[in-house]
Short mmCIF file of C-alpha atoms and ligand atoms in Angstrom, two decimals:
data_model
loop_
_atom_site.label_atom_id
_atom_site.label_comp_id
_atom_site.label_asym_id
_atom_site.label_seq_id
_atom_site.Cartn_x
_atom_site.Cartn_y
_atom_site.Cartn_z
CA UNK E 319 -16.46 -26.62 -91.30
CA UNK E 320 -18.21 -24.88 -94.15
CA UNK E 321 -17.75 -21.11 -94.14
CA UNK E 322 -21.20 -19.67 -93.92
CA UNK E 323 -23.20 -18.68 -97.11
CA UNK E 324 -25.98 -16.60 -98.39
CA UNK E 325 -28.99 -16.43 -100.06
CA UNK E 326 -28.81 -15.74 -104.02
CA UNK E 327 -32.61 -16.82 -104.46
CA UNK E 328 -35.83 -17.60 -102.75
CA UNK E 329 -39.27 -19.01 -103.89
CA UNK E 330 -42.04 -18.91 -101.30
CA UNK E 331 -45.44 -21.07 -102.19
CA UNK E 332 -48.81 -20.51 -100.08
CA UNK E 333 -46.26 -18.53 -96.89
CA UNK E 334 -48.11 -16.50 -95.31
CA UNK E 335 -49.41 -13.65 -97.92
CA UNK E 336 -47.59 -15.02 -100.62
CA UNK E 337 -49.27 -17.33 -103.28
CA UNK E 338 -46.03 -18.35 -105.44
CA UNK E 339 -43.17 -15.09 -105.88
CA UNK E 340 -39.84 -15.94 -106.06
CA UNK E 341 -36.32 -13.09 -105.58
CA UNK E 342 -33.36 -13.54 -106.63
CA UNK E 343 -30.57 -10.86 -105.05
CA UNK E 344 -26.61 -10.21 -104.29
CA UNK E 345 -24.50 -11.17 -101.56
CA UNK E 346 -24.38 -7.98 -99.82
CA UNK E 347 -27.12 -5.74 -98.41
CA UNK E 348 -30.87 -6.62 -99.56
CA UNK E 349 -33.15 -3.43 -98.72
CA UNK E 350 -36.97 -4.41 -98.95
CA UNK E 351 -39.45 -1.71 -99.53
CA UNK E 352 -43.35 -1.75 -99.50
CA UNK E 353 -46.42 -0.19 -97.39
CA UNK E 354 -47.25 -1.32 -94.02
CA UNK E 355 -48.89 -5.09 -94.29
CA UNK E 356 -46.95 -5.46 -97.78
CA UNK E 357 -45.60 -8.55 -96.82
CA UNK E 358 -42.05 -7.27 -95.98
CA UNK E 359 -41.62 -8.96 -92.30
CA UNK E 360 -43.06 -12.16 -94.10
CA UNK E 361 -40.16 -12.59 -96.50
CA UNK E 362 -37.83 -12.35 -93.70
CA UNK E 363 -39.53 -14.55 -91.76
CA UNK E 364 -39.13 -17.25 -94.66
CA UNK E 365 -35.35 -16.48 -95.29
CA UNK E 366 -35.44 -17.00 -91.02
CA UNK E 367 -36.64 -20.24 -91.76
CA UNK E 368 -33.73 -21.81 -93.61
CA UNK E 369 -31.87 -21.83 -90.10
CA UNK E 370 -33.19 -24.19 -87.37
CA UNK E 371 -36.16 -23.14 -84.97
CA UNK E 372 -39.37 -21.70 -85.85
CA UNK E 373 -38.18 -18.35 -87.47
CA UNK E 374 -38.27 -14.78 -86.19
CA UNK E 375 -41.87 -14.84 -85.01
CA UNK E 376 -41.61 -18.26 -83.26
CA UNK E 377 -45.03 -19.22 -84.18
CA UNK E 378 -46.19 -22.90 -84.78
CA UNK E 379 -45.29 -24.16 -87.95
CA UNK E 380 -48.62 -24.70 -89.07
CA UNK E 381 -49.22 -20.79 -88.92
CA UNK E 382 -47.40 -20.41 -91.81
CA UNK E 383 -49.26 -21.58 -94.24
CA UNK E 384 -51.53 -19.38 -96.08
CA UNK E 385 -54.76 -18.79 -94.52
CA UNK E 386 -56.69 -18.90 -98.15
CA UNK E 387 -54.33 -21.50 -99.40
CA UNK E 388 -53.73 -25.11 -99.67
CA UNK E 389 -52.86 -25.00 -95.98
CA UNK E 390 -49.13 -26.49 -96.41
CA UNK E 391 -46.40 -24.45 -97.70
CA UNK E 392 -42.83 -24.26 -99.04
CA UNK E 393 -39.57 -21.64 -99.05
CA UNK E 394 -37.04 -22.65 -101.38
CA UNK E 395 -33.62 -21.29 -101.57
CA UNK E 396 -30.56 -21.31 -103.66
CA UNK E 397 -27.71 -20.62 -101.53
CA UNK E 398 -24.06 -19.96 -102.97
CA UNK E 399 -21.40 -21.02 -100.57
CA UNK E 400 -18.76 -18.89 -99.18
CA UNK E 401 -16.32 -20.74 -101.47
CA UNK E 402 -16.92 -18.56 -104.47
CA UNK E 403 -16.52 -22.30 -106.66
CA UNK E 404 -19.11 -22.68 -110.02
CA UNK E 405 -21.22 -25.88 -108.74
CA UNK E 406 -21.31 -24.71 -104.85
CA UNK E 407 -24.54 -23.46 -104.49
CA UNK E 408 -26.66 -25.39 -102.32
CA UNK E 409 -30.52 -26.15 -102.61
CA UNK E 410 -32.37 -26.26 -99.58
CA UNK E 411 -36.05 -26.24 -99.14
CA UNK E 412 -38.20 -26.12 -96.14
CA UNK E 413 -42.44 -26.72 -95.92
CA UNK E 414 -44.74 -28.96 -94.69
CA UNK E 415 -47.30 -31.71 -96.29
CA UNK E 416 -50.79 -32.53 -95.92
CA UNK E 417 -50.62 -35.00 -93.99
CA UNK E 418 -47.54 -33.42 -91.49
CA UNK E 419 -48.73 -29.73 -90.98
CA UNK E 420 -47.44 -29.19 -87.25
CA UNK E 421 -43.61 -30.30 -88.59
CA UNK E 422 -41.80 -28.92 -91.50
CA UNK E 423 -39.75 -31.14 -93.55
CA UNK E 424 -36.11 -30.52 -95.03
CA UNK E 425 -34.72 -31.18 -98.20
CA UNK E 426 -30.82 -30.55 -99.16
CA UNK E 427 -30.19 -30.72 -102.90
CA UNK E 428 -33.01 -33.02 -102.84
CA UNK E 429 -32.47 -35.16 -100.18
CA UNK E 430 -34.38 -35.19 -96.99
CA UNK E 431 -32.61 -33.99 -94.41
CA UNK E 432 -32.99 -32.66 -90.20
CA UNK E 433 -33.86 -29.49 -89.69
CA UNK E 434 -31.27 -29.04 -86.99
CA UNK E 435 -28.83 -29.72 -90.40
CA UNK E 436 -30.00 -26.20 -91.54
CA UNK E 437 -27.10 -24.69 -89.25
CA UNK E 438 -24.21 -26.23 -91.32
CA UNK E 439 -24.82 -24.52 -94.61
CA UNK E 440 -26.38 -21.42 -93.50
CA UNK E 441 -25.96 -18.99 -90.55
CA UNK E 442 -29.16 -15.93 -89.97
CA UNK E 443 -29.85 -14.06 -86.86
CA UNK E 444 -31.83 -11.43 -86.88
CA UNK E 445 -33.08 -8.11 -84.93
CA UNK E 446 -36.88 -7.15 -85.08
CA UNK E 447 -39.10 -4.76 -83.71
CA UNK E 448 -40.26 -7.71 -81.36
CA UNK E 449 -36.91 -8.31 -79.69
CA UNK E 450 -37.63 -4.87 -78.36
CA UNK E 451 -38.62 -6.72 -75.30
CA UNK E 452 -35.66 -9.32 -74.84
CA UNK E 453 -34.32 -7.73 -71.98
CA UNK E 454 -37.46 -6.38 -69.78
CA UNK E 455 -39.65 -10.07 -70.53
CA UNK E 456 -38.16 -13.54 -69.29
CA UNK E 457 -35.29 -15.60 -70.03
CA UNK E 458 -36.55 -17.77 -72.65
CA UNK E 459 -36.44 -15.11 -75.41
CA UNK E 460 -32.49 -14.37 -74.06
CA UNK E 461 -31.77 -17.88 -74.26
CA UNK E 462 -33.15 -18.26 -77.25
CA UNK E 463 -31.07 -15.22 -78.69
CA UNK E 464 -27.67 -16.33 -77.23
CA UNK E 465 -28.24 -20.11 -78.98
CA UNK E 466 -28.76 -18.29 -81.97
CA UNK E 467 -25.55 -16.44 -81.55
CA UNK E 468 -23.93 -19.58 -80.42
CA UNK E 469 -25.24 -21.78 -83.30
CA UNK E 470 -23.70 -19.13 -85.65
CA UNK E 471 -19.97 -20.25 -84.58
CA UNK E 472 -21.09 -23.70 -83.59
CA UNK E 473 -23.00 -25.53 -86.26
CA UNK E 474 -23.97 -28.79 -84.01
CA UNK E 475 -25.21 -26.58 -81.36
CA UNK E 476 -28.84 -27.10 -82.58
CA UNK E 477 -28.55 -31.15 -82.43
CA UNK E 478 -27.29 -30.87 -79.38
CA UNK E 479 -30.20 -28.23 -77.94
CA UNK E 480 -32.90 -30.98 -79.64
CA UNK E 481 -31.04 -33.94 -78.36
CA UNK E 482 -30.87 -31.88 -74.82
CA UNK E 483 -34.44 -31.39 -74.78
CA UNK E 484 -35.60 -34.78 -75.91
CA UNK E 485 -33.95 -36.52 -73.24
CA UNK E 486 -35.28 -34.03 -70.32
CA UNK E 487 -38.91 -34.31 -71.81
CA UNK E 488 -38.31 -38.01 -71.59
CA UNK E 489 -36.79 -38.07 -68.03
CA UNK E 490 -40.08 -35.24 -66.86
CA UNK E 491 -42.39 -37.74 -68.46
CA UNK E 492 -40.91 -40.83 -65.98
CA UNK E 493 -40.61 -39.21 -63.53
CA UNK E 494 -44.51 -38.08 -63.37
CA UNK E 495 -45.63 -41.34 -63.84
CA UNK E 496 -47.64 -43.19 -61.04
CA UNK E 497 -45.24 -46.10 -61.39
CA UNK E 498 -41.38 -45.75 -59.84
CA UNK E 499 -39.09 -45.36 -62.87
CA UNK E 500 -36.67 -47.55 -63.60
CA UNK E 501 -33.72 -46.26 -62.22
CA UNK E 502 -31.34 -47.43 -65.13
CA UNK E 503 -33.52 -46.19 -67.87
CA UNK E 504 -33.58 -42.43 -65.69
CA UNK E 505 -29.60 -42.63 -65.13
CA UNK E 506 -28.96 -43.31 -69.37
CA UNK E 507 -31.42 -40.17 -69.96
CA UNK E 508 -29.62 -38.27 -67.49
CA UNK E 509 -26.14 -39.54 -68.81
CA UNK E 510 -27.73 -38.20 -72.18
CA UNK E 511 -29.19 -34.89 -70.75
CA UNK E 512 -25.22 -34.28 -69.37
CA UNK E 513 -23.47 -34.90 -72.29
CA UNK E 514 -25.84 -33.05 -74.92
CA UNK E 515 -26.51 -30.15 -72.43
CA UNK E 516 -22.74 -29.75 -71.28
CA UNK E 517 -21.94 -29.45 -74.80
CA UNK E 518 -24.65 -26.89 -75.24
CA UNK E 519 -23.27 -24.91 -72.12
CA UNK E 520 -19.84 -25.38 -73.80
CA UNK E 521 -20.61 -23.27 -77.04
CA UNK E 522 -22.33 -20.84 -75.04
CA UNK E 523 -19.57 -20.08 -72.80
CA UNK E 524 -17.16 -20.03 -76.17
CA UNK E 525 -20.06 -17.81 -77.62
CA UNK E 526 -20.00 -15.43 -74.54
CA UNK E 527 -15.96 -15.33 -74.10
CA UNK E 528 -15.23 -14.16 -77.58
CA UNK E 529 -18.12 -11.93 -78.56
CA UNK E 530 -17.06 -10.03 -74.57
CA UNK E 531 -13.36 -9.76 -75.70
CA UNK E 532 -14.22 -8.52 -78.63
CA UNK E 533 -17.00 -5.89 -77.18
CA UNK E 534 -13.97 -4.60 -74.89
CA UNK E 535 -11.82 -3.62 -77.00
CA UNK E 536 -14.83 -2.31 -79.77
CA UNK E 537 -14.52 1.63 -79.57
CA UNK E 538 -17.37 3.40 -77.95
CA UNK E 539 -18.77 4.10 -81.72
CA UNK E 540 -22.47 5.02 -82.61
CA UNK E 541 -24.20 1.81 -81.67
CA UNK E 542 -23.89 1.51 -77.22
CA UNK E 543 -21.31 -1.21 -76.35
CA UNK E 544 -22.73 -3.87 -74.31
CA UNK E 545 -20.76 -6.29 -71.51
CA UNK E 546 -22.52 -9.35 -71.94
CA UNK E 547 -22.35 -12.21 -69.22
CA UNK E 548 -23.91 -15.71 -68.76
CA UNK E 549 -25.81 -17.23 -65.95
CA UNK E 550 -25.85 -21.03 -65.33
CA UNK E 551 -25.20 -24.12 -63.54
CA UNK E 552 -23.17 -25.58 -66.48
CA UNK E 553 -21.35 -22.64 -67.92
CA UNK E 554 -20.28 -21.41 -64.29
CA UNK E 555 -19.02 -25.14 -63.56
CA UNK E 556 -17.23 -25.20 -66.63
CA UNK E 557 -15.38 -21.86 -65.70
CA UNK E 558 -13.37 -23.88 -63.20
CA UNK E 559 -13.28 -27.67 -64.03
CA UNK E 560 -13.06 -29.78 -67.34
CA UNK E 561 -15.83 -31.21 -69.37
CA UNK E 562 -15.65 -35.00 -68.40
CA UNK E 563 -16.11 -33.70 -64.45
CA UNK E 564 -19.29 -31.34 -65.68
CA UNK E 565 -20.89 -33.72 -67.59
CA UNK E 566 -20.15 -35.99 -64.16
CA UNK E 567 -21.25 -34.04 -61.49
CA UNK E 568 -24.23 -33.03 -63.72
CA UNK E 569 -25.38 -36.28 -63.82
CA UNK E 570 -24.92 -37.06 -60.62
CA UNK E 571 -26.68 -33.73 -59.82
CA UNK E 572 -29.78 -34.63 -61.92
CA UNK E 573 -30.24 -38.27 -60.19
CA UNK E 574 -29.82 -36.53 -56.56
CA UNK E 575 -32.83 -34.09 -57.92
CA UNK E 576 -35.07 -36.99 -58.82
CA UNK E 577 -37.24 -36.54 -55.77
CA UNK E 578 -37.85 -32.51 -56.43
CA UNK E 579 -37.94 -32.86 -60.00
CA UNK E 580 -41.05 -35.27 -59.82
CA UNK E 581 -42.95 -33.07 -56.84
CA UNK E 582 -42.27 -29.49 -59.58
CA UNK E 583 -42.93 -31.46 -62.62
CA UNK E 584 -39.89 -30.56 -64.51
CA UNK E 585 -36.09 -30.51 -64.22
CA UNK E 586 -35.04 -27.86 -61.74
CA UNK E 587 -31.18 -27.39 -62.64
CA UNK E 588 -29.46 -27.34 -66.59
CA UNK E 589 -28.99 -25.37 -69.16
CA UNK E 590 -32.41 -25.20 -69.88
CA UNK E 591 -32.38 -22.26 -67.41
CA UNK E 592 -29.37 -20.72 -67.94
CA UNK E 593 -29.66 -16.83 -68.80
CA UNK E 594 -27.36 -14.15 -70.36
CA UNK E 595 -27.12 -10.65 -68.60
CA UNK E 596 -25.98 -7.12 -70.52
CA UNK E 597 -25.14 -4.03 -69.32
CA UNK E 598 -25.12 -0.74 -71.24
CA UNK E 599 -20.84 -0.32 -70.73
CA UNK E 600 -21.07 3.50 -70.94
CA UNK E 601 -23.50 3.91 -68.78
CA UNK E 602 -22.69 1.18 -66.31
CA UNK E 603 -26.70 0.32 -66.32
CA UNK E 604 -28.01 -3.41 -66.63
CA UNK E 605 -30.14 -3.18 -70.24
CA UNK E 606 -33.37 -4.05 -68.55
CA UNK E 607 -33.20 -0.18 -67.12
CA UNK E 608 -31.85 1.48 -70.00
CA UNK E 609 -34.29 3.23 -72.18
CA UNK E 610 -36.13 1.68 -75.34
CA UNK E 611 -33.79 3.41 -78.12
CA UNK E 612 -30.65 2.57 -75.72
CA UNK E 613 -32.21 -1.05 -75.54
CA UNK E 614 -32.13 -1.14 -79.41
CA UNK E 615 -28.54 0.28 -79.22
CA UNK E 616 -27.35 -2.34 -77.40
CA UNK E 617 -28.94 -5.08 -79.05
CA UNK E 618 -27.76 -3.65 -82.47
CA UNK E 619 -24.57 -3.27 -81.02
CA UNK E 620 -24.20 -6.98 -80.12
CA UNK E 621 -25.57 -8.51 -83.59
CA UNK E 622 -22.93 -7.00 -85.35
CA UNK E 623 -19.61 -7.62 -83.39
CA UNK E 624 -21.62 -11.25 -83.00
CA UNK E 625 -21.74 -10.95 -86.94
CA UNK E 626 -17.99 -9.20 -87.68
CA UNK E 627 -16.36 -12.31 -85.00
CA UNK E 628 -18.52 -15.12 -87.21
CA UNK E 629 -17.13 -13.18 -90.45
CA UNK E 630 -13.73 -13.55 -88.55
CA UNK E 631 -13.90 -17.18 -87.36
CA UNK E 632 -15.58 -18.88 -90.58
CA UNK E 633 -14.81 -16.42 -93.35
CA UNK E 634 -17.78 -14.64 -93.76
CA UNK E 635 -20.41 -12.90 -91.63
CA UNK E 636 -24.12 -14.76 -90.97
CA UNK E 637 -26.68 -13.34 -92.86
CA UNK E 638 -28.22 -10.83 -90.83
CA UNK E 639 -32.32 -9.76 -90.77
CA UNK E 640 -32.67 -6.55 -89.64
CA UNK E 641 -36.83 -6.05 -89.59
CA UNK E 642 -37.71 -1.92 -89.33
CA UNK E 643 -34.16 -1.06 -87.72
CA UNK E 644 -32.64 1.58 -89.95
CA UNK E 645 -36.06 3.56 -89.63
CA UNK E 646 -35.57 4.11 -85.90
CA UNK E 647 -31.87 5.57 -86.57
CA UNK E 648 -30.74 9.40 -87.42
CA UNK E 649 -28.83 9.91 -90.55
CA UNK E 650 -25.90 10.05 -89.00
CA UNK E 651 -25.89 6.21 -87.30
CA UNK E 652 -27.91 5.02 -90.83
CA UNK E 653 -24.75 6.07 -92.42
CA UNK E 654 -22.77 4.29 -89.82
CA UNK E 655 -24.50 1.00 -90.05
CA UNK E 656 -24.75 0.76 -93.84
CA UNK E 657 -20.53 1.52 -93.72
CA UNK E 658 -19.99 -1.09 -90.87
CA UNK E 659 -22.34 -3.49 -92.96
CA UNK E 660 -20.69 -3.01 -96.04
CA UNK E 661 -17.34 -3.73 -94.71
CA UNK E 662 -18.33 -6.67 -92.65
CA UNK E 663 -18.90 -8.20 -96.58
CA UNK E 664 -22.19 -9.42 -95.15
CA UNK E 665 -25.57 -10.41 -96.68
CA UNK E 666 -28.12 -8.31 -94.69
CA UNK E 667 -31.77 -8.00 -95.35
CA UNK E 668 -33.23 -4.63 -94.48
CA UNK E 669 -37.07 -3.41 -94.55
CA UNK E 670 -38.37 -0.10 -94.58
CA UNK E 671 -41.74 1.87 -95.84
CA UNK E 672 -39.81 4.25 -97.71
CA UNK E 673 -36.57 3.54 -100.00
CA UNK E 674 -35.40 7.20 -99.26
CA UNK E 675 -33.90 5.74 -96.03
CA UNK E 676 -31.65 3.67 -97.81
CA UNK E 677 -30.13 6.17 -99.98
CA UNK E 678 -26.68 5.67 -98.49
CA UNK E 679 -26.89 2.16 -100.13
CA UNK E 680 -27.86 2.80 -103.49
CA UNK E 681 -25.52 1.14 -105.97
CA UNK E 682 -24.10 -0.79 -103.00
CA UNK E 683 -27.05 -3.07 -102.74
CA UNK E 684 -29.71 -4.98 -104.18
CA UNK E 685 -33.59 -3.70 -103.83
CA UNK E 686 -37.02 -5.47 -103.40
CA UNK E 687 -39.91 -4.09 -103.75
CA UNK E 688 -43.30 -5.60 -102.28
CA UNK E 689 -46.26 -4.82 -103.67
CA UNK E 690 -49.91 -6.75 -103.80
CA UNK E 691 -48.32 -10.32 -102.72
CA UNK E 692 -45.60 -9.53 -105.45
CA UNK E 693 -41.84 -9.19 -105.45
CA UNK E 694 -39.85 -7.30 -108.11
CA UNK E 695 -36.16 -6.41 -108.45
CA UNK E 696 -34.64 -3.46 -109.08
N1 LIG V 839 -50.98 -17.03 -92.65
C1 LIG V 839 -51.28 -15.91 -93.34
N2 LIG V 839 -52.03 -15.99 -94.48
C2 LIG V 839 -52.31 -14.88 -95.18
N3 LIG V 839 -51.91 -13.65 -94.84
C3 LIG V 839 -51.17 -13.52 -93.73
C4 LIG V 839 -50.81 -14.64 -92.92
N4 LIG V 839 -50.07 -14.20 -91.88
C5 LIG V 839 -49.97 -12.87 -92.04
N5 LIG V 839 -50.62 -12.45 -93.13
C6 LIG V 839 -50.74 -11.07 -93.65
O1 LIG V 839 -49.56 -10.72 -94.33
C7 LIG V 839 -49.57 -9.31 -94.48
C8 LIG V 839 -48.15 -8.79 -94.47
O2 LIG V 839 -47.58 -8.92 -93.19
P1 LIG V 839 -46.12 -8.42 -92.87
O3 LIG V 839 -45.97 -8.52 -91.41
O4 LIG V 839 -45.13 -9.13 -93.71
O5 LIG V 839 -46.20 -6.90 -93.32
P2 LIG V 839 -45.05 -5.81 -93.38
O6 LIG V 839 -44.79 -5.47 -94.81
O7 LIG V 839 -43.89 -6.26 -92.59
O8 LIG V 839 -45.77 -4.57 -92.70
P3 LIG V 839 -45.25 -3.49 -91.61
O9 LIG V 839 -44.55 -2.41 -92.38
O10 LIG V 839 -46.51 -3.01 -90.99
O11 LIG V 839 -44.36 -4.21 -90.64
C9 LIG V 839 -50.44 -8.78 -93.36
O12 LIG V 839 -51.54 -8.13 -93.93
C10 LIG V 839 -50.86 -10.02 -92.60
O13 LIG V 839 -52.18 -9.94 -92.12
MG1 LIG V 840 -43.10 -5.71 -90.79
#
């Protein structure tokens, strides 16, 4: 497995409000400076897009584009492995075409490639003022977050989410149909929905179990500790019995549901449902009752022990995209976080109005400024 890299240079071509800019920066902390509606939380968003998924804002692909522009675009990126070798940098590039704006193509080194292949050269999660949220709203934003964390230590997690997904939209689509299904075609979708979504439930569970044993034995430092915990049909069976007998009694689970599936329209049990549960360790309180700055806390608190274990496991940390968090933090825990970041060895992109918040980092990082669609160094 590829140790995870970074990002030594991106171009960005009709994204968003950028006509054609391009960056190039270090491997450790990136701090991006410029006015509100600069265009700061739009570079992120683009370096968010050289991971699988639709990027930190989640928006259709087709949003991207340029609203004055050509309406397709393109993020390019040089990306220098973790092996420190002259020749391993990696090209990838990401955009869409006139005649495919809804799906965004994927080129490594040149060669068209799936975007769920992103994962296996480059790691990014990211915190933003959005994610503010993640514990009060639904489960789908969690979920969404603990893949993210999961694809970070498991590079085939993605496929295996897709491949998941594919095969239940398939199965939902037979089993609304006027006509009966044919049973064997709905048992081989099933069979496929088992083994793809028990080995999504799998990295999950490995996900959960290390970043908790590492999160109990974290000091109580600046940022609150979290206990983290996962909710599912899958991950709880696996708890007790191996994954040949999930994947099994999943199956057999799914074919028994055929009858309720149909009548809600959807499949009822699977990972597809699953959710993950924190609570604020200090203060035994679940996060959804803790207060807005705690919330932040806690979330901060779990990207980077998620990032130091990756940085453990693979060799170095994911690159990390923290939108407008250092702004929201005293001196004292700014100081803290550019230390702990520093350390960890990782690449992190940080934005802020004003560089004066990121004194503690000059020297130790590189700096962006945005200004009128441009982007300069230094
Ligand atoms: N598809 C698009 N085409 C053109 N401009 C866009 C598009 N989407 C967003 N913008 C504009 O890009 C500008 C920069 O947005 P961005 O969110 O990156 O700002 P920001 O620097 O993060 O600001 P803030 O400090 O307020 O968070 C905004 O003015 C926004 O309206
Ligand atoms: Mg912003």
């Amino acid at each position: 497995m590829p140790a995870p890299s970074w990002v030594a240079r991106v171009a960005l071509r009709d994204f968003r409000s950028y006509i054609d800019q391009a960056v190039e920066v270090g491997g450790g902390p990136v701090v991006v400076t410029g006015e509100n509606g600069a265009g700061k939380t739009n570079l992120l968003e683009a370096i968010s897009l050289l991971s699988p998924g639709r990027g930190l804002r989640g928006v259709a692909i087709s949003e991207l584009a340029r609203s004055s522009g050509p309406a397709t675009w393109a993020v390019a990126a040089r990306v220098e492995s973790g092996a420190k070798m002259p020749g391993s940098a990696v090209e990838i590039g990401t955009g869409t075409t006139a005649t495919a704006r809804e799906r965004r193509q994927v080129r490594v080194n040149g060669a068209n490639a799936a975007v769920t292949s992103l994962g296996d050269w480059l790691s990014v999660l990211w915190l933003t003022p959005a994610m503010d949220r993640l514990f009060i709203e639904g489960a789908t934003g969690r979920r969404r977050f603990l893949d993210r964390l999961a694809l970070a230590l498991h590079p085939a997690h993605a496929s295996h989410a897709a491949r998941y997904e594919a095969a239940m939209r398939a199965r939902n689509r037979l089993l609304g149909d006027d006509l009966p299904a044919d049973p064997a075609w709905l048992a081989a979708l099933e069979r496929k929905m088992a083994e793809h979504g028990v080995a999504v439930a799998e990295a999950r569970r490995d996900t959960v179990t290390a970043l908790s044993a590492r999160l109990a034995c974290a000091p109580e430092g600046v940022f609150a500790r979290a206990r983290v915990k996962l909710d599912g049909w899958a991950e709880d069976a696996l708890e007790r019995a191996l994954t040949a007998e999930v994947e099994d009694r999943f199956a057999a689970e799914l074919a028994r549901l055929r009858g309720a599936d149909a009548a809600a329209g959807r499949a009822t049990l699977g990972p597809h449902r699953s959710d993950l549960s924190v609570v604020h360790a200090g203060k035994e309180m679940p996060a959804e009752r803790c207060s807005t700055g705690e919330q932040k806390a806690l979330l901060l608190g779990l990207i980077l022990a998620h990032a130091e274990l990756v940085g453990e496991r693979r060799g170095r940390a994911p690159v990390l995209l923290l939108d407008e968090v250092a702004a929201h933090l005293d001196a004292g825990r700014r100081d803290a976080l550019f230390g702990r970041l520093v350390r960890m060895g990782a690449q992190v992109w940080m934005t802020g109005t004003d560089r004066s918040l990121f004194e503690g980092l000059e020297g130790r990082a590189s700096f962006v400024a945005v200004e009128e669609g441009r982007l300069t160094e230094g």
